[in-house]
Short mmCIF file of N, CA and C in Angstrom, two decimals:
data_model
loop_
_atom_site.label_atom_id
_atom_site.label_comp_id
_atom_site.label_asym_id
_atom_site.label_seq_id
_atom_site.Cartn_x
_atom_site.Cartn_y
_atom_site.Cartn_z
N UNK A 242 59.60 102.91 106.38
CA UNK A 242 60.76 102.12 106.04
C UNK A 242 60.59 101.53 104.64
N UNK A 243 61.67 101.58 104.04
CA UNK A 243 61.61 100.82 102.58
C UNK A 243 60.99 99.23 102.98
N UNK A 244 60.70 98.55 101.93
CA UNK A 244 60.07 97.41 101.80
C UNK A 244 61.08 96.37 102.05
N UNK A 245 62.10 96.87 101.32
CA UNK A 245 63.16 95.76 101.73
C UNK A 245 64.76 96.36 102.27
N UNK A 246 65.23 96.36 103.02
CA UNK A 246 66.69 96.99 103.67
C UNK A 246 67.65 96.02 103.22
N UNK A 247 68.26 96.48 102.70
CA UNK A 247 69.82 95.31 102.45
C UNK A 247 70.86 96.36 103.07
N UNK A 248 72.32 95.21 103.80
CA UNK A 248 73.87 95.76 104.37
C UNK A 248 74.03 96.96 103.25
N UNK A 249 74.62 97.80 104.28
CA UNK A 249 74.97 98.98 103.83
C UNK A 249 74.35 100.16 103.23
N UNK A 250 72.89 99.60 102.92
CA UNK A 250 71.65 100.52 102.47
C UNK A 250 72.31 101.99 103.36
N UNK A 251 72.16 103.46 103.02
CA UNK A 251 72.54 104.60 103.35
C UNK A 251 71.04 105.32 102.91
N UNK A 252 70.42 106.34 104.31
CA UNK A 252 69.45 107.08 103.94
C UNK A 252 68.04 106.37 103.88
N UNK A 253 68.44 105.19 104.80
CA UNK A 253 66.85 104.58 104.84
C UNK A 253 65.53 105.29 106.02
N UNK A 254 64.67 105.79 106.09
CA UNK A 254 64.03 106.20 107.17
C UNK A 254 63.70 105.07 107.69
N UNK A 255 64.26 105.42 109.48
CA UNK A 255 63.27 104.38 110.49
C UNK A 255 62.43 105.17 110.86
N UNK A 256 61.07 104.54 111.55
CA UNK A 256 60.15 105.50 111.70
C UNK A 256 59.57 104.85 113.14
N UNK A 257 59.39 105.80 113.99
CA UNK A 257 58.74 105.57 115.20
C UNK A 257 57.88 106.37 115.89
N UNK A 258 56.78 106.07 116.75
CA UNK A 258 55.41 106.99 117.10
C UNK A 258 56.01 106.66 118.92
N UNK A 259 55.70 107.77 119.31
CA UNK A 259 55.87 107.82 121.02
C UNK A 259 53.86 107.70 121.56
N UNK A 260 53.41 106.45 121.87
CA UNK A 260 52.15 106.77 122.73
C UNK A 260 52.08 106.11 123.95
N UNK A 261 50.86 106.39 124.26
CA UNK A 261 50.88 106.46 125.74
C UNK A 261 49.19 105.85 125.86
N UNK A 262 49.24 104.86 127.00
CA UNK A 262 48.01 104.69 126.61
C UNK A 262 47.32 104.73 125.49
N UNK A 263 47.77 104.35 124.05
CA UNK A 263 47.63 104.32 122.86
C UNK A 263 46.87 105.77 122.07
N UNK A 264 47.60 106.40 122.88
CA UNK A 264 47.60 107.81 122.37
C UNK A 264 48.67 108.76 121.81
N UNK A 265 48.96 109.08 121.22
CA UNK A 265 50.09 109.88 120.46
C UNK A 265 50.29 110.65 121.58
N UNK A 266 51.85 111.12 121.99
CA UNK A 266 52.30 112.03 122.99
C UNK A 266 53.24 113.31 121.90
N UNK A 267 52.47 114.11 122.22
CA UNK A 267 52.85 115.76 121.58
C UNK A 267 54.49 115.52 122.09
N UNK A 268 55.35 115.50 121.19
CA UNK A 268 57.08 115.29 121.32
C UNK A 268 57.72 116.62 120.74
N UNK A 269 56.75 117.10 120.44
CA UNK A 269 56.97 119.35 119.86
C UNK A 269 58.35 119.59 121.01
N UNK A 270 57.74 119.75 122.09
CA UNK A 270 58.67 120.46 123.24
C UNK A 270 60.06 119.56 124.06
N UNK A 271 59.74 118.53 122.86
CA UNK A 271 60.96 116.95 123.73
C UNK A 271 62.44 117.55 124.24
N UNK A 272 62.78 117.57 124.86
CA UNK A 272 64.79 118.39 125.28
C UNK A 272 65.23 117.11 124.19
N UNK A 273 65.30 115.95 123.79
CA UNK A 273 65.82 114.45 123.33
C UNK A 273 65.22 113.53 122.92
N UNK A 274 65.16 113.72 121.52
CA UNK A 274 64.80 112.67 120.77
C UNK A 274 65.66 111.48 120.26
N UNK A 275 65.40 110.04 120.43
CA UNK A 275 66.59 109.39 119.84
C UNK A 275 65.80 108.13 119.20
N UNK A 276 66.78 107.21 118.71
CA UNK A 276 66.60 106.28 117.96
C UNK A 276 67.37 104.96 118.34
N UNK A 277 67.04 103.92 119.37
CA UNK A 277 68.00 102.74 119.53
C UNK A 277 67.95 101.76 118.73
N UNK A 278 68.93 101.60 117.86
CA UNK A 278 68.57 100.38 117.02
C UNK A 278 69.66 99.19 117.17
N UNK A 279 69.28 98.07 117.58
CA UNK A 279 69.97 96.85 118.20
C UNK A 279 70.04 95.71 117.03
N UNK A 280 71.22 95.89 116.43
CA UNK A 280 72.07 94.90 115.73
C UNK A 280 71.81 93.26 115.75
N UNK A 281 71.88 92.78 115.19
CA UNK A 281 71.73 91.47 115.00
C UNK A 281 72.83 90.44 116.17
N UNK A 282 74.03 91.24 116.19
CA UNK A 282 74.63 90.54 117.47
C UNK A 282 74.63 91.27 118.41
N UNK A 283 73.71 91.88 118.43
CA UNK A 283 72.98 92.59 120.23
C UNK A 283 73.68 93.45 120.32
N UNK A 284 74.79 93.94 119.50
CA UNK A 284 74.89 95.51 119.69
C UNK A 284 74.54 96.78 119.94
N UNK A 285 74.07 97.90 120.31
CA UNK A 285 73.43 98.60 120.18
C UNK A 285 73.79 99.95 120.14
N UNK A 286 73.16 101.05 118.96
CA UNK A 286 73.68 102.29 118.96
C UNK A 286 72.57 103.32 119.15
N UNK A 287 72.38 104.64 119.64
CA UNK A 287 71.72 105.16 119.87
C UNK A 287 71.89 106.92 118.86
N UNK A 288 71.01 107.03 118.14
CA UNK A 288 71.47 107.84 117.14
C UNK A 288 70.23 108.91 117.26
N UNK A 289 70.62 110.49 117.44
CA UNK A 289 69.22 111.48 117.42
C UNK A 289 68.80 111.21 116.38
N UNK A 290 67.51 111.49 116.74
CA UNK A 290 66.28 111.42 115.62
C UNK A 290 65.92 112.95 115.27
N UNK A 291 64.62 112.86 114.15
CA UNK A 291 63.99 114.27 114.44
C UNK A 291 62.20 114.01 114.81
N UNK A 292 61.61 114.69 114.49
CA UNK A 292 60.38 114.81 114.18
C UNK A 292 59.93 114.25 112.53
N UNK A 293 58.68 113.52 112.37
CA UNK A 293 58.79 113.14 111.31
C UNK A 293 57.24 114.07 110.68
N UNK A 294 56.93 114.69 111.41
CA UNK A 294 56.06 115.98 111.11
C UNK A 294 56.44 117.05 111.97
N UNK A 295 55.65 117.56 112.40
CA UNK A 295 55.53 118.81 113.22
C UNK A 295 56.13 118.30 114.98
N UNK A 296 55.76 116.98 115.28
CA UNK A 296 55.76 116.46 116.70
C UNK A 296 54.62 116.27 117.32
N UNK A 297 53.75 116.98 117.04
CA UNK A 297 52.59 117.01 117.68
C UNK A 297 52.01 115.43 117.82
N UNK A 298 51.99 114.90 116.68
CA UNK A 298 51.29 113.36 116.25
C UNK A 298 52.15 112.19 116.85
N UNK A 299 53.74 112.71 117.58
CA UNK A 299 54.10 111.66 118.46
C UNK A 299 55.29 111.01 117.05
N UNK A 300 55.30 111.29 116.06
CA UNK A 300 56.52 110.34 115.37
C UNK A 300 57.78 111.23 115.19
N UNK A 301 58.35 110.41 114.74
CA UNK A 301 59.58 110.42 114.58
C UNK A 301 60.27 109.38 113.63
N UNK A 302 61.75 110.26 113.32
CA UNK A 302 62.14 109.59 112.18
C UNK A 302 63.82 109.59 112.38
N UNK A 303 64.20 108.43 112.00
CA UNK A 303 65.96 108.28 111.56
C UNK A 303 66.46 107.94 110.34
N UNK A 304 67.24 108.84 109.79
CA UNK A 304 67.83 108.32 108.30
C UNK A 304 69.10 107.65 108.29
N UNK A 305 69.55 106.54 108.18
CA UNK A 305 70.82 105.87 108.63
C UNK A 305 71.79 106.28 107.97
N UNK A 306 72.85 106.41 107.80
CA UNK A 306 74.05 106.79 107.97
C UNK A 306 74.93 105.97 107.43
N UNK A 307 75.95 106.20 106.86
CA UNK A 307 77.16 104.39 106.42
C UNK A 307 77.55 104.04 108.11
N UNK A 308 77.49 102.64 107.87
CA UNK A 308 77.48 102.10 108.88
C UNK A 308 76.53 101.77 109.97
N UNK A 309 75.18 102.59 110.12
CA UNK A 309 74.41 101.52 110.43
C UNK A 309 73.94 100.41 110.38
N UNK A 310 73.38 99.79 109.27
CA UNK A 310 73.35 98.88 108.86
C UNK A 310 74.26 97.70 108.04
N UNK A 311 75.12 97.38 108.63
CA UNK A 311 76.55 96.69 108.29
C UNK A 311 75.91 94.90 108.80
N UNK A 312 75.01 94.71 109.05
CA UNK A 312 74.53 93.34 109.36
C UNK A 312 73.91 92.25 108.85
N UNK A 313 73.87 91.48 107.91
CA UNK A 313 72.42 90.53 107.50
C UNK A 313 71.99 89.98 109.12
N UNK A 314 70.79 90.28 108.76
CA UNK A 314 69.68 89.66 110.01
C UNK A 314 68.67 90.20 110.78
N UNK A 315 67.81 90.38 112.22
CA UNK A 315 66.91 90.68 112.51
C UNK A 315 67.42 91.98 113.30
N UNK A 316 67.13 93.15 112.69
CA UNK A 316 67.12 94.11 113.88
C UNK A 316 65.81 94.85 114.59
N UNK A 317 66.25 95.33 116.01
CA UNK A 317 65.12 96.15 116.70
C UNK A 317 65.24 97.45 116.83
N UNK A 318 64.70 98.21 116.92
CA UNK A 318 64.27 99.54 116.93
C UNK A 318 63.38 100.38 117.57
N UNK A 319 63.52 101.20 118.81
CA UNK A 319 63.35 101.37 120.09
C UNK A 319 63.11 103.20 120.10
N UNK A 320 62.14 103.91 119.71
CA UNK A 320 62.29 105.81 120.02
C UNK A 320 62.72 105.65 122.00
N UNK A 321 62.95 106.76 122.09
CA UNK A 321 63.11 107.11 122.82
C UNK A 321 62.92 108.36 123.46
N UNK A 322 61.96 109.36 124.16
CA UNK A 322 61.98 110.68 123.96
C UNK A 322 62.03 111.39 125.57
N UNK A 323 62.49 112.67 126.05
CA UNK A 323 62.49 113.23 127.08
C UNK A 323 61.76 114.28 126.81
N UNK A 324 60.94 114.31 127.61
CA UNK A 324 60.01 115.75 127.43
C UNK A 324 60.22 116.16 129.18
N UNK A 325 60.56 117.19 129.49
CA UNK A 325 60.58 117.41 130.79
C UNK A 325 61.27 116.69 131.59
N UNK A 326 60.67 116.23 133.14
CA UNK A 326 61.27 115.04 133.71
C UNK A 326 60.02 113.92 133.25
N UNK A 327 59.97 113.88 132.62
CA UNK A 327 59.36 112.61 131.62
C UNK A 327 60.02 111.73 130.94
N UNK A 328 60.56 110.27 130.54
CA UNK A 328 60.66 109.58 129.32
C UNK A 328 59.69 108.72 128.88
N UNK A 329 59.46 108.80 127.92
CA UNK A 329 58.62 107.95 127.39
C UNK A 329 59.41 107.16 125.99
N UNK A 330 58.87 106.01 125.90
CA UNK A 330 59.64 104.57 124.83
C UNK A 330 58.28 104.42 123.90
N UNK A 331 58.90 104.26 122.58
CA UNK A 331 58.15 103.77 121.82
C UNK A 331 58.09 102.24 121.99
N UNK A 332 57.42 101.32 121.66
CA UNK A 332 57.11 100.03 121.00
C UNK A 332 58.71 99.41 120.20
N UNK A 333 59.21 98.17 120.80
CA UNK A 333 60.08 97.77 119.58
C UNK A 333 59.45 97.36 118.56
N UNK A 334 60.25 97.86 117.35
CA UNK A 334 59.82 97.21 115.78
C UNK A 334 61.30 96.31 115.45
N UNK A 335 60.63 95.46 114.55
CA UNK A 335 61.69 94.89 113.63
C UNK A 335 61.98 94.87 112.65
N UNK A 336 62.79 95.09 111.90
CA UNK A 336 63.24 94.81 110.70
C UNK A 336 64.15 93.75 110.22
N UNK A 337 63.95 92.89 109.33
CA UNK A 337 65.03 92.14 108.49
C UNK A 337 66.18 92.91 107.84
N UNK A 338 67.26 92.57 107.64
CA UNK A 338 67.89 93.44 106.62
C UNK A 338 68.66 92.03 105.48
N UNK A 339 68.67 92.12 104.47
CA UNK A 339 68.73 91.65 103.38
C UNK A 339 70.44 91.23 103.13
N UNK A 340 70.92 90.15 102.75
CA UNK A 340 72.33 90.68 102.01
C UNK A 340 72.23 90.75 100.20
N UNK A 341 73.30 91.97 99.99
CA UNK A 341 73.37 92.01 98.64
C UNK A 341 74.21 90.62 97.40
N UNK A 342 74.04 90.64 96.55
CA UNK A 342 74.76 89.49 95.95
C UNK A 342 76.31 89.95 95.39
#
């Protein structure tokens, strides 16, 4: 993620690791990769992700879009992945997002 996110930023990578027992889970063969990221007034949108290498190492990545980020304030950020009849959740992260002047 950039260092600093400000409203309306377009093309920022979020970045998220799927583990397990603090082990990277191989996400190569996932049917659904996604990205939940929860708005400052608890909104929440759920946007596919991809692989942010090969998959093997468990990350993943989202590049936002106009209109994701339309908020000043604290957001969370949630992977999400299906491998089989499996799901597995990444860790929430947070980010600040900035307003412009």
């Amino acid at each position: 993620m950039a260092s600093q996110i400000h409203v309306d930023d377009i093309g920022t990578t979020l970045l998220g690791t799927i583990l397990d027992d603090g082990s990277a889970v191989d996400i190569f063969s996932a049917s659904s990769i996604k990205m939940i990221i929860k708005k400052p007034d608890q909104t929440t949108s759920t946007k596919t992700a991809s692989f942010n290498s090969d998959g093997t190492d468990g990350k993943m990545k989202y590049v936002t879009v106009s209109g994701d980020i339309d908020q000043v304030g604290n957001y969370k950020l949630q992977g999400k992945v299906v491998i089989g009849s499996a799901t597995y959740y990444s860790s929430v992260s947070t980010f600040k997002v900035y307003c412009n002047i």
